[in-house]
Short mmCIF file of C-alpha atoms in Angstrom, two decimals:
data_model
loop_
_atom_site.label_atom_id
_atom_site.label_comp_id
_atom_site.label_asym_id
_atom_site.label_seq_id
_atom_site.Cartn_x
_atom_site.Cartn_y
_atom_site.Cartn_z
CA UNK A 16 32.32 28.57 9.36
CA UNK A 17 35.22 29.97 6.74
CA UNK A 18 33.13 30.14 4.26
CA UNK A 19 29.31 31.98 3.27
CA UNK A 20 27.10 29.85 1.24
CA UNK A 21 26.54 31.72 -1.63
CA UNK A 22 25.20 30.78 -5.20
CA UNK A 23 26.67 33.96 -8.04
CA UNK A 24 25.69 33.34 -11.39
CA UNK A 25 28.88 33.56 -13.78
CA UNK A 26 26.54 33.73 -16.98
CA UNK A 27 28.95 35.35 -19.72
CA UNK A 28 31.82 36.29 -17.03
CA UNK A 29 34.86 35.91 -17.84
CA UNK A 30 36.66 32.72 -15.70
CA UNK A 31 40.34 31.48 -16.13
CA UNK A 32 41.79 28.01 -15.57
CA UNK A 33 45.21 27.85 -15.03
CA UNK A 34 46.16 24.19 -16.05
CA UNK A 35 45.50 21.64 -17.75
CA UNK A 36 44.89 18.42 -16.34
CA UNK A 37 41.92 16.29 -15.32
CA UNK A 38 41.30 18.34 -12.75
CA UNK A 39 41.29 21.76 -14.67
CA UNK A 40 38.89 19.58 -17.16
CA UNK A 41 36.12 18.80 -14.34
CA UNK A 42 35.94 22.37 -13.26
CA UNK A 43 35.95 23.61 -17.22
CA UNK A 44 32.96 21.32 -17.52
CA UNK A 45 31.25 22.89 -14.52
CA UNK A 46 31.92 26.42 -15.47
CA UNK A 47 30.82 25.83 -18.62
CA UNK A 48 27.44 24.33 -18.08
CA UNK A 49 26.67 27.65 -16.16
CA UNK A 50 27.52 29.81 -19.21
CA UNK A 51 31.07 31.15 -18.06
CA UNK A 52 33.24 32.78 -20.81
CA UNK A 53 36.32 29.99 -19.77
CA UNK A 54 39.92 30.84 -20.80
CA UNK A 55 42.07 28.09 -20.00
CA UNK A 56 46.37 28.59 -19.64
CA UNK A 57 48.42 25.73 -20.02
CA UNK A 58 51.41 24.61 -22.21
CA UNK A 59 49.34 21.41 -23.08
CA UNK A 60 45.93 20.37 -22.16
CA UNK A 61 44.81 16.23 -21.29
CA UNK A 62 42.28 14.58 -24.11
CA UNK A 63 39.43 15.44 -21.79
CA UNK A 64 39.98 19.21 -21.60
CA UNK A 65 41.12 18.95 -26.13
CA UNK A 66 37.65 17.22 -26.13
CA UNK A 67 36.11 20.45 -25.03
CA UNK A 68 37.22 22.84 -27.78
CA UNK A 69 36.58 25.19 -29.36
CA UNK A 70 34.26 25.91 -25.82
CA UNK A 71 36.30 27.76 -24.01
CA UNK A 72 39.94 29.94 -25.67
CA UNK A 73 43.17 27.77 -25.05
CA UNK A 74 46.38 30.08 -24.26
CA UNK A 75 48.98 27.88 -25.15
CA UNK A 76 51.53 29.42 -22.57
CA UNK A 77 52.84 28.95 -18.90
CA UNK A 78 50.85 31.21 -16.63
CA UNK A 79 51.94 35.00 -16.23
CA UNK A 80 50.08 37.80 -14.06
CA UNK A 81 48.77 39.73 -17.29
CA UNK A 82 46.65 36.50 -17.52
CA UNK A 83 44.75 37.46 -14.48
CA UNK A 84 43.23 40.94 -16.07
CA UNK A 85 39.37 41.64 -16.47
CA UNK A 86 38.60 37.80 -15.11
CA UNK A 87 35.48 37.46 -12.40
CA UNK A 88 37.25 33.60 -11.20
CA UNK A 89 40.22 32.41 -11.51
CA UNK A 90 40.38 28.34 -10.82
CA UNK A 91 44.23 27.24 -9.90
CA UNK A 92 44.84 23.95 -11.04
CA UNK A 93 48.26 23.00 -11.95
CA UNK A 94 50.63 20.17 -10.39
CA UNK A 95 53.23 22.65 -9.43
CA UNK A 96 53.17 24.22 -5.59
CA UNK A 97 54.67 27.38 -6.47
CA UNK A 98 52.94 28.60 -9.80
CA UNK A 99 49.74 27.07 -7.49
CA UNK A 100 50.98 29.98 -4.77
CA UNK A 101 51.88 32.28 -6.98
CA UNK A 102 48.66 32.38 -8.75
CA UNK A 103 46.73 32.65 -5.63
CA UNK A 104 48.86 35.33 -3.93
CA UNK A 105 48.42 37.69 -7.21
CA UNK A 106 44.36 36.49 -7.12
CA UNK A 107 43.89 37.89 -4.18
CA UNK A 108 46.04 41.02 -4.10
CA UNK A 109 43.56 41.90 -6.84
CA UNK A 110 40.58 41.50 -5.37
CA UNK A 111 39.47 38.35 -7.96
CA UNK A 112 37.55 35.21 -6.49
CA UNK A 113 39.90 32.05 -6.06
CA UNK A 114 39.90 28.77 -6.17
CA UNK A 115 42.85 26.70 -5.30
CA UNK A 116 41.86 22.47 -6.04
CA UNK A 117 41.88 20.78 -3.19
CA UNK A 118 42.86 23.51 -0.76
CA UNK A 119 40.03 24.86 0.95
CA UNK A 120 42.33 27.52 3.11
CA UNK A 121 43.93 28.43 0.20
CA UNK A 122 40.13 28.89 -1.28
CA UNK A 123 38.23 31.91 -1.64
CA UNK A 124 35.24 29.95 -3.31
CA UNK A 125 35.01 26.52 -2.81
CA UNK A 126 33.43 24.23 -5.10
CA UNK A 127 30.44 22.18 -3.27
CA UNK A 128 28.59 18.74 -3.91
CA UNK A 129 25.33 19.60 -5.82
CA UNK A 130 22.15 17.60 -6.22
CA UNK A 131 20.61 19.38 -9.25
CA UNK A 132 16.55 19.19 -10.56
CA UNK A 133 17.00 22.34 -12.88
CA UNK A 134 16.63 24.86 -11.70
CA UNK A 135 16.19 23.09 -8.24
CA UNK A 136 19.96 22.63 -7.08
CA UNK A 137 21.38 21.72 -3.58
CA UNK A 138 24.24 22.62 -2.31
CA UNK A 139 26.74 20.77 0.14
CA UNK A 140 29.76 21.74 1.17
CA UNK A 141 32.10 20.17 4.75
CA UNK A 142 34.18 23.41 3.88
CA UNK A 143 36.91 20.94 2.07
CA UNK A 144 37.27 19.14 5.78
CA UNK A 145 35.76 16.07 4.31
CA UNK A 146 34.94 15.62 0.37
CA UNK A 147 33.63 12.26 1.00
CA UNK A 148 30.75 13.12 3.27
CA UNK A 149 29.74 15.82 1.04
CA UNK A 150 29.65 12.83 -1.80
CA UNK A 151 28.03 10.22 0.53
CA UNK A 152 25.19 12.90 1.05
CA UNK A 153 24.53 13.96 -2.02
CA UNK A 154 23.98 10.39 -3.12
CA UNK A 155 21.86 10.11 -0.31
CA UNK A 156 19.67 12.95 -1.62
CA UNK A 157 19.71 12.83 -5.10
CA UNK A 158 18.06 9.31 -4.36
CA UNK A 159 15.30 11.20 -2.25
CA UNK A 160 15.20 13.82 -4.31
CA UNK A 161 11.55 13.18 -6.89
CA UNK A 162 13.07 13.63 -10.56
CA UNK A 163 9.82 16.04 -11.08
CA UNK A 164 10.40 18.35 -8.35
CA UNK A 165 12.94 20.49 -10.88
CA UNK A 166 9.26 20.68 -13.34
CA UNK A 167 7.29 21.38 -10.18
CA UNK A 168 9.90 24.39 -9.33
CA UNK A 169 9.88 25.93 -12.81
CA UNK A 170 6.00 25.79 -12.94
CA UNK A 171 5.83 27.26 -9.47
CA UNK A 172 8.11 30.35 -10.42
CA UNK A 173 5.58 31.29 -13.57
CA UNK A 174 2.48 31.18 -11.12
CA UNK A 175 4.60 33.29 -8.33
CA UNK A 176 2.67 36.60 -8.55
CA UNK A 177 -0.72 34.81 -8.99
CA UNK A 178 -0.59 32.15 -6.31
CA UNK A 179 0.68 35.69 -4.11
CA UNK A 180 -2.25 37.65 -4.99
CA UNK A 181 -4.65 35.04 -4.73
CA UNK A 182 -3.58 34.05 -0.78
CA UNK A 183 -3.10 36.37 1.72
CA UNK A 184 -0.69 35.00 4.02
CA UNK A 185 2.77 33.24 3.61
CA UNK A 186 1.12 30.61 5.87
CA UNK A 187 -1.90 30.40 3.01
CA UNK A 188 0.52 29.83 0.34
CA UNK A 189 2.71 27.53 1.46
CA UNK A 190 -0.79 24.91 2.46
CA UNK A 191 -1.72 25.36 -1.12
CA UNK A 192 1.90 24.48 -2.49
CA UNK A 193 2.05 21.77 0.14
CA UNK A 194 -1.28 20.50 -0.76
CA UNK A 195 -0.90 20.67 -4.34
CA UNK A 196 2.61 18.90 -4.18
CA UNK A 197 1.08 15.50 -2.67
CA UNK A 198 -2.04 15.81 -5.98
CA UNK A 199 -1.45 12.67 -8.15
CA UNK A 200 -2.71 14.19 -10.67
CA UNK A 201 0.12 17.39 -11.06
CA UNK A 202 2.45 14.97 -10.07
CA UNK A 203 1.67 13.00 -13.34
CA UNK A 204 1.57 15.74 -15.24
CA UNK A 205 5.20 17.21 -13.89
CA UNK A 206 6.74 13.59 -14.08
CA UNK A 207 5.80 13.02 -18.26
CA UNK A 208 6.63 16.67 -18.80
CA UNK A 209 3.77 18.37 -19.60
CA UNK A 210 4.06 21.86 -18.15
CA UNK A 211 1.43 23.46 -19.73
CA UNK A 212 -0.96 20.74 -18.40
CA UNK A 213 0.81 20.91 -14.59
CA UNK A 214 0.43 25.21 -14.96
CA UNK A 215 -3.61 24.77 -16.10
CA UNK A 216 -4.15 22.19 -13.13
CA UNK A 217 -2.34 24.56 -10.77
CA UNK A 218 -4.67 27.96 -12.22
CA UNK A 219 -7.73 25.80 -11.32
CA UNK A 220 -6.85 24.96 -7.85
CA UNK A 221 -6.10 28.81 -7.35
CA UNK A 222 -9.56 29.95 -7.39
CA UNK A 223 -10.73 26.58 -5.17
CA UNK A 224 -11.28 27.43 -1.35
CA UNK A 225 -8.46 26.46 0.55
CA UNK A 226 -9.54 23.80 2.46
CA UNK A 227 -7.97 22.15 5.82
CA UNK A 228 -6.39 18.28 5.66
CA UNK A 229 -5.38 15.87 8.43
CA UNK A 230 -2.68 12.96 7.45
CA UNK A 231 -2.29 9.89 9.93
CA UNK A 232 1.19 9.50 10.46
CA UNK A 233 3.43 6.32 11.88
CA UNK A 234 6.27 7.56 14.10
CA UNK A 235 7.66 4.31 14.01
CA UNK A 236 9.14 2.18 17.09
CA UNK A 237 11.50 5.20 18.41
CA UNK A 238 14.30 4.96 16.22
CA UNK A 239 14.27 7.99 14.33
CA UNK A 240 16.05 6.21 11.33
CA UNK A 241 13.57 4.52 10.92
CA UNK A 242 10.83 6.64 10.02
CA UNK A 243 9.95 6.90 6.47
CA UNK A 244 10.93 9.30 3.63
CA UNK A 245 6.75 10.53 3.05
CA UNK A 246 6.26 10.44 7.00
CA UNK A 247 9.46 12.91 6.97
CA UNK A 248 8.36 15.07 4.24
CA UNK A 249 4.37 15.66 6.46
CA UNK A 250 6.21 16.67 9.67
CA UNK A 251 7.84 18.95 7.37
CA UNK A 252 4.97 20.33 6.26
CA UNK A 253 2.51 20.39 8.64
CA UNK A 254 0.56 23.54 10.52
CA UNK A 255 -0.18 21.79 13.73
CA UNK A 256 0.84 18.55 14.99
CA UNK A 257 -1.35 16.55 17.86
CA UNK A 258 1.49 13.91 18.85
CA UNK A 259 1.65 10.68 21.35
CA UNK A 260 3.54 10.26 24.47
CA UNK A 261 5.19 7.77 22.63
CA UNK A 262 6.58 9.39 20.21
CA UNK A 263 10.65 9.96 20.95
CA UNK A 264 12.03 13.60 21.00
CA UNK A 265 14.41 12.84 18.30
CA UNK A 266 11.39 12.77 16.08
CA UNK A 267 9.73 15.47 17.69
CA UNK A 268 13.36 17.54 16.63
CA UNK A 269 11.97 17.07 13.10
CA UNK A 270 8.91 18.72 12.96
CA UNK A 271 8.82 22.05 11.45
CA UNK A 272 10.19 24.96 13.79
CA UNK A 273 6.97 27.06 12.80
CA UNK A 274 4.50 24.43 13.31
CA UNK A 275 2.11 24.12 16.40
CA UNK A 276 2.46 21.32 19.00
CA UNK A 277 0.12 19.58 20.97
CA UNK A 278 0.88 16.78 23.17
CA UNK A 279 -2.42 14.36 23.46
CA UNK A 280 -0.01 11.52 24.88
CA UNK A 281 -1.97 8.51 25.86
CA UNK A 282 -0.31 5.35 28.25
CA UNK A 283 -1.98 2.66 30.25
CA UNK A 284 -3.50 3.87 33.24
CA UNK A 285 -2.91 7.74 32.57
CA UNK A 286 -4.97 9.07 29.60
CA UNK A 287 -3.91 13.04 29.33
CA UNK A 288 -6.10 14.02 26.58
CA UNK A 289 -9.76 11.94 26.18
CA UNK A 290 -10.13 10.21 22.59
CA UNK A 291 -13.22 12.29 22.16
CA UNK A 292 -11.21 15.70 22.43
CA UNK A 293 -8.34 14.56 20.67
CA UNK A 294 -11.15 13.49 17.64
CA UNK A 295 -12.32 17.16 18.42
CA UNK A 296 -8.73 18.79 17.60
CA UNK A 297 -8.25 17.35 14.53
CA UNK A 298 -11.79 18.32 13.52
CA UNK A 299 -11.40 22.43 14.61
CA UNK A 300 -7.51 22.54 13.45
CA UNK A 301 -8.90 21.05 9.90
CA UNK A 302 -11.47 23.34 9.48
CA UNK A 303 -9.43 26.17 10.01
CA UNK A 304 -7.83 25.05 6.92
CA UNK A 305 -4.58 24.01 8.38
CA UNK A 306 -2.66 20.99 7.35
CA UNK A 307 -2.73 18.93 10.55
CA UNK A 308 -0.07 15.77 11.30
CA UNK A 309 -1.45 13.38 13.73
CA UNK A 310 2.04 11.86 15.22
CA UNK A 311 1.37 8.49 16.57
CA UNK A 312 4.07 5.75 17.97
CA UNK A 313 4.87 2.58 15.81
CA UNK A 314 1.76 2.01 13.08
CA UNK A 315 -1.71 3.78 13.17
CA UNK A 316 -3.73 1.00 12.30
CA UNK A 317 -1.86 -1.13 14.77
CA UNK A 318 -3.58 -0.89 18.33
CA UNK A 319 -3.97 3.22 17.60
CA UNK A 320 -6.65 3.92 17.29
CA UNK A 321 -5.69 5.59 13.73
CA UNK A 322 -9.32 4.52 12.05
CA UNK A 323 -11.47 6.16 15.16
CA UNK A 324 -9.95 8.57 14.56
CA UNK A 325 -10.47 8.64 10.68
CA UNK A 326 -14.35 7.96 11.10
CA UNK A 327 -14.64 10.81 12.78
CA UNK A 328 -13.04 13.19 9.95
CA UNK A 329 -15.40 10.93 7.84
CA UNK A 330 -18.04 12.20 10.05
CA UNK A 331 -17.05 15.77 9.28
CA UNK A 332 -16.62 15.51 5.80
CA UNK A 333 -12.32 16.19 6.18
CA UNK A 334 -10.06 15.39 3.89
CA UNK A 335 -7.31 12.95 5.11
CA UNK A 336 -4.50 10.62 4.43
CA UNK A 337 -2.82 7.97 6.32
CA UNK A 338 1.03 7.39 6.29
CA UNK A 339 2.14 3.76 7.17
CA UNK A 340 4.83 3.44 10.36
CA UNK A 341 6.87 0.13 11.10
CA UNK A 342 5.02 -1.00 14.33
CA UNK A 343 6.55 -2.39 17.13
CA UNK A 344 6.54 -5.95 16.63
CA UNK A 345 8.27 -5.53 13.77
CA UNK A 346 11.08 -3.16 15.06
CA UNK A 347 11.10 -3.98 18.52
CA UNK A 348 11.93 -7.75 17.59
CA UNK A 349 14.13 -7.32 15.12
CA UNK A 350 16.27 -5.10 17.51
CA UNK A 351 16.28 -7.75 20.18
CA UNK A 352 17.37 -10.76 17.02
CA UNK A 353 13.61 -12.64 17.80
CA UNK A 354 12.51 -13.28 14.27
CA UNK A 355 8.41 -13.32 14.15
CA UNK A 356 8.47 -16.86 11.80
CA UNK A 357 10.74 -19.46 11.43
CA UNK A 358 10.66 -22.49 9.76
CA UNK A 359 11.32 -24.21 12.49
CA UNK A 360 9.58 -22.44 15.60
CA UNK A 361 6.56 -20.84 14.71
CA UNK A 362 4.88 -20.71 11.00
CA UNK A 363 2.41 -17.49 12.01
CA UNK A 364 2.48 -14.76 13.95
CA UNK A 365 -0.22 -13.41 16.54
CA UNK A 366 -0.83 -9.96 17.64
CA UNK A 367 -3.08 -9.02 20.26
CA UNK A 368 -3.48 -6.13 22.75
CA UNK A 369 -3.21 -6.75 26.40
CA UNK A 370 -6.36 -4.68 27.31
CA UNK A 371 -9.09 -4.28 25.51
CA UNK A 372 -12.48 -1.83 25.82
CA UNK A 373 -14.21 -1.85 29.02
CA UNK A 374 -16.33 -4.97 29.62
CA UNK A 375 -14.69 -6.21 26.69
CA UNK A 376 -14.56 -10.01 25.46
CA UNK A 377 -11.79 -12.03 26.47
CA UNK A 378 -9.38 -13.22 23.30
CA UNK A 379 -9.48 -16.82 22.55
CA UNK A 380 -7.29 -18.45 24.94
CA UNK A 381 -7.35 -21.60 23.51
CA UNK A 382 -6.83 -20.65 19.95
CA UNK A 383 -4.14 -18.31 21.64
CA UNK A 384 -2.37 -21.23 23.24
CA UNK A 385 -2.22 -23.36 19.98
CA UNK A 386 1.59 -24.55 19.26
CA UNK A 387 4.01 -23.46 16.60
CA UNK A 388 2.71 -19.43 16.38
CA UNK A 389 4.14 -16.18 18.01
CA UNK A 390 2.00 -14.23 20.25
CA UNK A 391 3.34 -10.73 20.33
CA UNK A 392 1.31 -8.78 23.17
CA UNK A 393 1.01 -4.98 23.09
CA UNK A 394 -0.04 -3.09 26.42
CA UNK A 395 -0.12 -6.26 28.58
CA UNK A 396 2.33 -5.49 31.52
CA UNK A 397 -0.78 -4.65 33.69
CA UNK A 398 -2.06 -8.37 32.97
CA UNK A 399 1.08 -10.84 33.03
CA UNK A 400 -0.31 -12.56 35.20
CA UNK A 401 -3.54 -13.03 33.72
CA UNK A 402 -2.10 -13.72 30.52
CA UNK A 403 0.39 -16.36 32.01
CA UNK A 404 -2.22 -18.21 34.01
CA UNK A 405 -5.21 -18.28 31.00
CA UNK A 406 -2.25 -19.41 28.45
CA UNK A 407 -1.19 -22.17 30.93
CA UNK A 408 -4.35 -22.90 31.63
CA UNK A 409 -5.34 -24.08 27.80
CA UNK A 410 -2.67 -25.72 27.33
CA UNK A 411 0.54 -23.60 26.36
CA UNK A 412 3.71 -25.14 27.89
CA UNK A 413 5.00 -23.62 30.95
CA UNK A 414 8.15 -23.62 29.56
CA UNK A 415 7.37 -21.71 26.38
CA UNK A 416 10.45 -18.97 25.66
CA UNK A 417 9.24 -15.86 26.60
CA UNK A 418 10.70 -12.06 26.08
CA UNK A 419 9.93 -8.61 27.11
CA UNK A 420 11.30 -5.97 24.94
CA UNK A 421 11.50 -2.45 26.87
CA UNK A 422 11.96 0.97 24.82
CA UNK A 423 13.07 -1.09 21.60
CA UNK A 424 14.91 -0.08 19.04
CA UNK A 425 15.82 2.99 21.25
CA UNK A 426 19.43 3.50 22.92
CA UNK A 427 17.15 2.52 26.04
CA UNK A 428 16.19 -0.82 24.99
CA UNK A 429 16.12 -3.59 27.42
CA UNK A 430 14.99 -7.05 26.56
CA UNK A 431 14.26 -9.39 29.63
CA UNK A 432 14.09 -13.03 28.68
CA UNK A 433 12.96 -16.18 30.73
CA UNK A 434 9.48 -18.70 30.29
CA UNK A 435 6.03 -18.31 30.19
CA UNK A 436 5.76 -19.72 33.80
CA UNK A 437 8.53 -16.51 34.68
CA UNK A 438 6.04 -14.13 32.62
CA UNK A 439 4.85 -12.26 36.15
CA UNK A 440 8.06 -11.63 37.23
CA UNK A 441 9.20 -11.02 33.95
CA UNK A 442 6.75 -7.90 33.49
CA UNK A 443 8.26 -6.49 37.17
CA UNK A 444 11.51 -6.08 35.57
CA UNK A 445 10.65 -3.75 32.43
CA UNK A 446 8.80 -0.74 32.33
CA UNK A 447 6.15 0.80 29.70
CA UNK A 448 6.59 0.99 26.53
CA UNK A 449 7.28 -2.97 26.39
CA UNK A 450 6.04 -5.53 24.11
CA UNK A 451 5.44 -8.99 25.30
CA UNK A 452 6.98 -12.10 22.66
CA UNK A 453 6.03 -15.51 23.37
CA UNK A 454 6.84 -18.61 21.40
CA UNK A 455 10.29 -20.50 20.70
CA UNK A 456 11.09 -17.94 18.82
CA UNK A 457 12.22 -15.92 21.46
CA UNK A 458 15.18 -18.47 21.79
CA UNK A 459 16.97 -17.27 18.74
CA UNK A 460 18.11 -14.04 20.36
CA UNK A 461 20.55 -16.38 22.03
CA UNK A 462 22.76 -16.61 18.84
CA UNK A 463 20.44 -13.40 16.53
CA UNK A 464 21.03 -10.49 18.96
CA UNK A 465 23.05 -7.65 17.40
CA UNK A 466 21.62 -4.26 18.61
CA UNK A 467 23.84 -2.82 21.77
CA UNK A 468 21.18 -0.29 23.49
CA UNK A 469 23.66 2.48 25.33
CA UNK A 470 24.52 1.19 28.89
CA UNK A 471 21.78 -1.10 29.13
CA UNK A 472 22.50 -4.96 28.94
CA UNK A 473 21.49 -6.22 25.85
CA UNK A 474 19.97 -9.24 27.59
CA UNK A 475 18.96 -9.70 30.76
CA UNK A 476 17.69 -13.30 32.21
CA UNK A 477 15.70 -14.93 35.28
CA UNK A 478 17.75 -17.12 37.39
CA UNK A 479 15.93 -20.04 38.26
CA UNK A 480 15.29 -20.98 42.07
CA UNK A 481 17.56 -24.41 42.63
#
């Protein structure tokens, strides 16, 4: 790394320009808007940088080393190579901080891409290599970036001291900030500008008992892109996370360095950590007053477990919230180009688990093996065969496109395609995590496939005996 990320404030130092193009104009506006006292040298200046004055003191001359005296920065930003050199060589041979456009070797200081929320500002820099990733991420935040948070920091730096000496720990602080950040109620406040109202609100919660919280987060299918912007943000902010087996280590790589993990990572046949202790963890980790995550694969609500889970912090009288994830059939197909509907295959979708509780009721087979629908089948590996014979068996053609989608959305998906009378050798083929697609549907990945999973084959099909 050449260069030390730094931020100097240049508040009523004095900074030179030397030229007076567009270039010289866009850093005169940036020096300017942090209070420099800007002299510019150039024989003539563009409209853009005339536009400016009286702003900043015009020498109407070609450059000369006098110009350098006394001055903090010194910008070089002229179309000719050798007054460019010159200007640098003399810089530096005095000790003053340099800037030479579009040469980052030639660079002292170096001018990065900021995403600004005053006084919130972010800096990004490639270290000149390439401008146009430093752009394309800054976009990228400055879209993710609340318009607020540049209120929320301003009101946070008047309550410093107090929110210090109220909590006793760095750990304390930063739940309260965390936990006041996600309030609707500051957040209105900070988003129609009323400070006052936001610093009141923020007194209050001071002298409230800091209390524990447990938020119900989707991983997602496996694809670390796509988990979502607020499920992001909790990992980030969590104490202590209790996370799935499911759940890939490329997400796992985002939690918080500082933050606790538990693995409580549940698959079919092979439960690590019982229900009843996991519902235990949240409970003890809460009431400590920590800000717990629980991490679970694809969508909470979907097949989870996620509302057991949340009557028993009901039970316990724990705060909570519950973050939505895109759930497997939703990813998983769209990876493998099997659409769930289709005008012309199947107007609903179906989905069902393929185990249920203990002594459990069977689904309805018959309503199951109704034409024109998509049955997407979590868990149900173990029972391909069952499932293949009972959907037969009321009525569901034999020949029904069927697909198994292994690891999806993952550089390890597989997707293994055949017909419903294939389903049991199918299911030997793939291994768990795999979701189970049946309905024409599963046709379309003939010509809607467009996800290439690393070495795997993108497809795989059963030849038929004869």
């Amino acid at each position: 790394m050449e260069h030390l990320p730094l931020f100097i404030s240049i508040e009523q130092r004095p900074c030179l320009i030397v030229g007076g193009g567009a270039v010289a104009a866009r850093k005169a506006r940036l020096l300017l808007s942090r209070g420099a006292r800007l002299t510019v040298v150039a024989p003539e200046l563009c409209p853009e940088l005339e536009q400016q004055l009286p702003e900043f003191e015009w020498l109407q001359a070609r450059f000369e080393a006098a110009h350098l005296n006394k001055h903090f920065l010194v910008v070089v930003a002229t179309g000719s190579k050798e007054v460019n050199a010159q200007v640098y060589l003399l810089a530096n041979q005095r000790g003053i901080l340099v800037n030479k456009a579009d040469d980052s070797k030639r660079s002292a200081v170096i001018f990065p891409s900021v995403v600004e929320r005053f006084p919130l500002q972010l800096a990004l820099s490639t270290g000149g290599k390439a401008p146009w990733l430093a752009r394309l991420l800054r976009a990228r935040l400055d879209a993710l970036l609340p318009s607020h948070w540049g209120a929320l920091a301003e009101v946070a730096g008047r309550l410093r001291e107090r929110v210090k000496n109220s909590f006793g720990s760095c750990d304390e602080r930063r739940r309260f900030w965390a936990r006041a950040q996600d309030d609707s109620t500051l957040n209105a406040y900070l988003q129609h500008g009323n400070l006052a109202a936001a610093e009141k609100w923020l007194q209050q919660e001071v002298q409230q008992p800091s209390t524990g919280e447990v938020i119900l987060v989707g991983a997602g299918p496996g694809d670390p892109d796509l988990l979502t912007v607020k499920a992001l943000n909790e990992l980030q902010k969590a104490d202590v996370v209790l996370y799935d087996q499911l759940v890939s280590d490329e997400i796992l790589a985002l939690i918080r360095p500082e933050a606790e993990r538990i693995s409580v990572g549940k698959k079919a046949g092979n439960h690590s950590v019982p229900q009843d202790q996991i519902n235990q963890l949240l409970v003890d980790h809460a009431l400590q007053g920590k800000r717990v995550v629980r991490l679970k694969g694809g969508d909470p609500f979907m097949f989870g477990r996620g509302a057991e889970e949340l009557q028993t912090l009901v039970e316990a009288g724990i705060r909570y919230q519950v973050v939505p994830g895109i759930t497997a059939a939703a990813g998983a197909t769209a990876y493998a180009g099997i659409p769930l509907t289709h005008r012309d295959h199947a107007q609903s979708a179906v989905f069902i688990t393929g185990h249920c509780k203990k002594d459990g009721e069977e689904p309805d087979w018959a309503s199951l093996a109704s034409g024109r629908q998509t049955l997407v089948i979590y868990m149900g590996l173990m029972r391909s065969a069952h499932i293949q014979q009972r959907l037969i068996a009321h009525g569901l053609n034999a020949a029904t496109p069927v697909a198994l989608i292994e690891r999806g959305t993952t550089a390890q998906q597989k997707v293994v395609r055949g017909t419903l009378d294939e389903l049991s050798l199918l299911a030997v083929r793939v291994e768990s995590p795999a979701l189970m697609v049946i309905g024409s549907v599963a046709s379309l990945a003939d010509s809607l496939a467009w996800f290439k999973a690393g070495t795997n084959e993108q497809e795989i099909l059963i030849e038929r005996a004869g």
